Amino acid sequence: MQNIAFSILLAAYGAYGVWVNDLYIPGKRSKGIHLHDVPAWIMYAAFICACLVMLSVVVDHYDKRNNETNYKLFANVFKYLGWGFFVLSLIMAIIR
């Protein structure tokens, strides 16, 4: 249930940030970073990948078939794709 709630909140936060063209990513030891335009859209893609990974756990739990390896592969692909989007977004924000 937590994965569903966090997925909805993360997708909504990202959608709002893209809509107002100011996606704020808080920092642990800094003020954080405000992303605009293309870097914000790429970060939103990373958010969606994170949502898909969290939701794949829920779907795997309710799926009666014996295909855990497929869900694990799906989660791994989107996990690495999401991290790639995350890093690309930050690099693009720094370059701009």
PDB file of C-alpha atoms in Angstrom:
ATOM      1  CA  MET A   1       0.000   0.000   0.000  1.00  0.00           C
ATOM      2  CA  GLN A   2       2.902   2.350   0.747  1.00  0.00           C
ATOM      3  CA  ASN A   3       4.379   1.806  -2.706  1.00  0.00           C
ATOM      4  CA  ILE A   4       1.108   2.841  -4.332  1.00  0.00           C
ATOM      5  CA  ALA A   5       0.816   5.958  -2.159  1.00  0.00           C
ATOM      6  CA  PHE A   6       4.437   6.989  -2.728  1.00  0.00           C
ATOM      7  CA  SER A   7       4.087   6.391  -6.468  1.00  0.00           C
ATOM      8  CA  ILE A   8       1.023   8.621  -6.660  1.00  0.00           C
ATOM      9  CA  LEU A   9       2.681  11.344  -4.579  1.00  0.00           C
ATOM     10  CA  LEU A  10       5.919  11.228  -6.570  1.00  0.00           C
ATOM     11  CA  ALA A  11       4.113  11.336  -9.911  1.00  0.00           C
ATOM     12  CA  ALA A  12       1.902  14.210  -8.719  1.00  0.00           C
ATOM     13  CA  TYR A  13       4.876  16.173  -7.353  1.00  0.00           C
ATOM     14  CA  GLY A  14       6.765  15.718 -10.610  1.00  0.00           C
ATOM     15  CA  ALA A  15       3.749  16.602 -12.734  1.00  0.00           C
ATOM     16  CA  TYR A  16       3.171  19.779 -10.740  1.00  0.00           C
ATOM     17  CA  GLY A  17       6.844  20.723 -11.006  1.00  0.00           C
ATOM     18  CA  VAL A  18       6.834  20.255 -14.765  1.00  0.00           C
ATOM     19  CA  TRP A  19       3.521  22.102 -15.069  1.00  0.00           C
ATOM     20  CA  VAL A  20       4.847  25.212 -13.290  1.00  0.00           C
ATOM     21  CA  ASN A  21       8.263  24.713 -14.961  1.00  0.00           C
ATOM     22  CA  ASP A  22      10.051  24.617 -11.595  1.00  0.00           C
ATOM     23  CA  LEU A  23      10.825  21.140 -10.315  1.00  0.00           C
ATOM     24  CA  TYR A  24      12.566  21.482  -6.944  1.00  0.00           C
ATOM     25  CA  ILE A  25      14.883  18.668  -5.877  1.00  0.00           C
ATOM     26  CA  PRO A  26      15.806  19.135  -2.199  1.00  0.00           C
ATOM     27  CA  GLY A  27      19.383  18.565  -1.083  1.00  0.00           C
ATOM     28  CA  LYS A  28      20.563  16.904   2.080  1.00  0.00           C
ATOM     29  CA  ARG A  29      23.460  19.254   2.744  1.00  0.00           C
ATOM     30  CA  SER A  30      22.543  22.066   0.381  1.00  0.00           C
ATOM     31  CA  LYS A  31      19.598  24.238  -0.544  1.00  0.00           C
ATOM     32  CA  GLY A  32      18.640  21.885  -3.354  1.00  0.00           C
ATOM     33  CA  ILE A  33      18.239  22.560  -7.044  1.00  0.00           C
ATOM     34  CA  HIS A  34      15.457  24.005  -9.160  1.00  0.00           C
ATOM     35  CA  LEU A  35      15.100  22.343 -12.551  1.00  0.00           C
ATOM     36  CA  HIS A  36      13.476  24.071 -15.518  1.00  0.00           C
ATOM     37  CA  ASP A  37      12.578  23.084 -19.091  1.00  0.00           C
ATOM     38  CA  VAL A  38      14.362  19.987 -20.465  1.00  0.00           C
ATOM     39  CA  PRO A  39      16.193  18.988 -17.249  1.00  0.00           C
ATOM     40  CA  ALA A  40      12.854  19.095 -15.406  1.00  0.00           C
ATOM     41  CA  TRP A  41      11.240  16.819 -17.996  1.00  0.00           C
ATOM     42  CA  ILE A  42      14.146  14.377 -17.799  1.00  0.00           C
ATOM     43  CA  MET A  43      13.915  14.350 -14.000  1.00  0.00           C
ATOM     44  CA  TYR A  44      10.190  13.706 -14.333  1.00  0.00           C
ATOM     45  CA  ALA A  45      11.070  10.683 -16.500  1.00  0.00           C
ATOM     46  CA  ALA A  46      13.280   9.489 -13.634  1.00  0.00           C
ATOM     47  CA  PHE A  47      10.331   9.963 -11.266  1.00  0.00           C
ATOM     48  CA  ILE A  48       8.106   7.873 -13.541  1.00  0.00           C
ATOM     49  CA  CYS A  49      10.750   5.134 -13.655  1.00  0.00           C
ATOM     50  CA  ALA A  50      10.812   5.118  -9.843  1.00  0.00           C
ATOM     51  CA  CYS A  51       7.021   4.861  -9.793  1.00  0.00           C
ATOM     52  CA  LEU A  52       7.110   1.924 -12.199  1.00  0.00           C
ATOM     53  CA  VAL A  53       9.671   0.116 -10.044  1.00  0.00           C
ATOM     54  CA  MET A  54       7.552   0.627  -6.912  1.00  0.00           C
ATOM     55  CA  LEU A  55       4.379  -0.474  -8.679  1.00  0.00           C
ATOM     56  CA  SER A  56       6.060  -3.569 -10.133  1.00  0.00           C
ATOM     57  CA  VAL A  57       6.519  -4.821  -6.567  1.00  0.00           C
ATOM     58  CA  VAL A  58       2.790  -4.429  -5.937  1.00  0.00           C
ATOM     59  CA  VAL A  59       1.783  -6.105  -9.201  1.00  0.00           C
ATOM     60  CA  ASP A  60       4.217  -8.966  -8.570  1.00  0.00           C
ATOM     61  CA  HIS A  61       2.694  -9.485  -5.132  1.00  0.00           C
ATOM     62  CA  TYR A  62      -0.815  -9.901  -6.537  1.00  0.00           C
ATOM     63  CA  ASP A  63       0.160 -11.875  -9.644  1.00  0.00           C
ATOM     64  CA  LYS A  64      -0.454 -15.572  -9.040  1.00  0.00           C
ATOM     65  CA  ARG A  65       1.757 -16.737 -11.912  1.00  0.00           C
ATOM     66  CA  ASN A  66       5.316 -17.861 -11.298  1.00  0.00           C
ATOM     67  CA  ASN A  67       7.103 -15.037 -13.135  1.00  0.00           C
ATOM     68  CA  GLU A  68       9.022 -13.221 -10.416  1.00  0.00           C
ATOM     69  CA  THR A  69      12.109 -13.190 -12.633  1.00  0.00           C
ATOM     70  CA  ASN A  70      10.238 -11.108 -15.221  1.00  0.00           C
ATOM     71  CA  TYR A  71       9.216  -8.552 -12.609  1.00  0.00           C
ATOM     72  CA  LYS A  72      12.762  -8.483 -11.242  1.00  0.00           C
ATOM     73  CA  LEU A  73      14.122  -7.849 -14.756  1.00  0.00           C
ATOM     74  CA  PHE A  74      11.504  -5.127 -15.338  1.00  0.00           C
ATOM     75  CA  ALA A  75      12.397  -3.460 -12.031  1.00  0.00           C
ATOM     76  CA  ASN A  76      16.139  -3.613 -12.741  1.00  0.00           C
ATOM     77  CA  VAL A  77      15.778  -2.140 -16.235  1.00  0.00           C
ATOM     78  CA  PHE A  78      13.695   0.785 -15.004  1.00  0.00           C
ATOM     79  CA  LYS A  79      15.869   1.269 -11.936  1.00  0.00           C
ATOM     80  CA  TYR A  80      18.988   1.780 -14.042  1.00  0.00           C
ATOM     81  CA  LEU A  81      17.085   3.781 -16.648  1.00  0.00           C
ATOM     82  CA  GLY A  82      15.740   6.026 -13.886  1.00  0.00           C
ATOM     83  CA  TRP A  83      19.201   6.591 -12.401  1.00  0.00           C
ATOM     84  CA  GLY A  84      20.455   7.412 -15.875  1.00  0.00           C
ATOM     85  CA  PHE A  85      17.698   9.992 -16.335  1.00  0.00           C
ATOM     86  CA  PHE A  86      18.455  11.400 -12.871  1.00  0.00           C
ATOM     87  CA  VAL A  87      22.153  11.885 -13.590  1.00  0.00           C
ATOM     88  CA  LEU A  88      21.495  13.222 -17.106  1.00  0.00           C
ATOM     89  CA  SER A  89      19.044  15.754 -15.720  1.00  0.00           C
ATOM     90  CA  LEU A  90      21.517  17.031 -13.143  1.00  0.00           C
ATOM     91  CA  ILE A  91      24.320  17.227 -15.712  1.00  0.00           C
ATOM     92  CA  MET A  92      22.099  19.165 -18.092  1.00  0.00           C
ATOM     93  CA  ALA A  93      21.063  21.529 -15.284  1.00  0.00           C
ATOM     94  CA  ILE A  94      24.697  22.188 -14.388  1.00  0.00           C
ATOM     95  CA  ILE A  95      25.733  22.761 -18.007  1.00  0.00           C
ATOM     96  CA  ARG A  96      22.924  25.259 -18.653  1.00  0.00           C
TER      97      ARG A  96
END
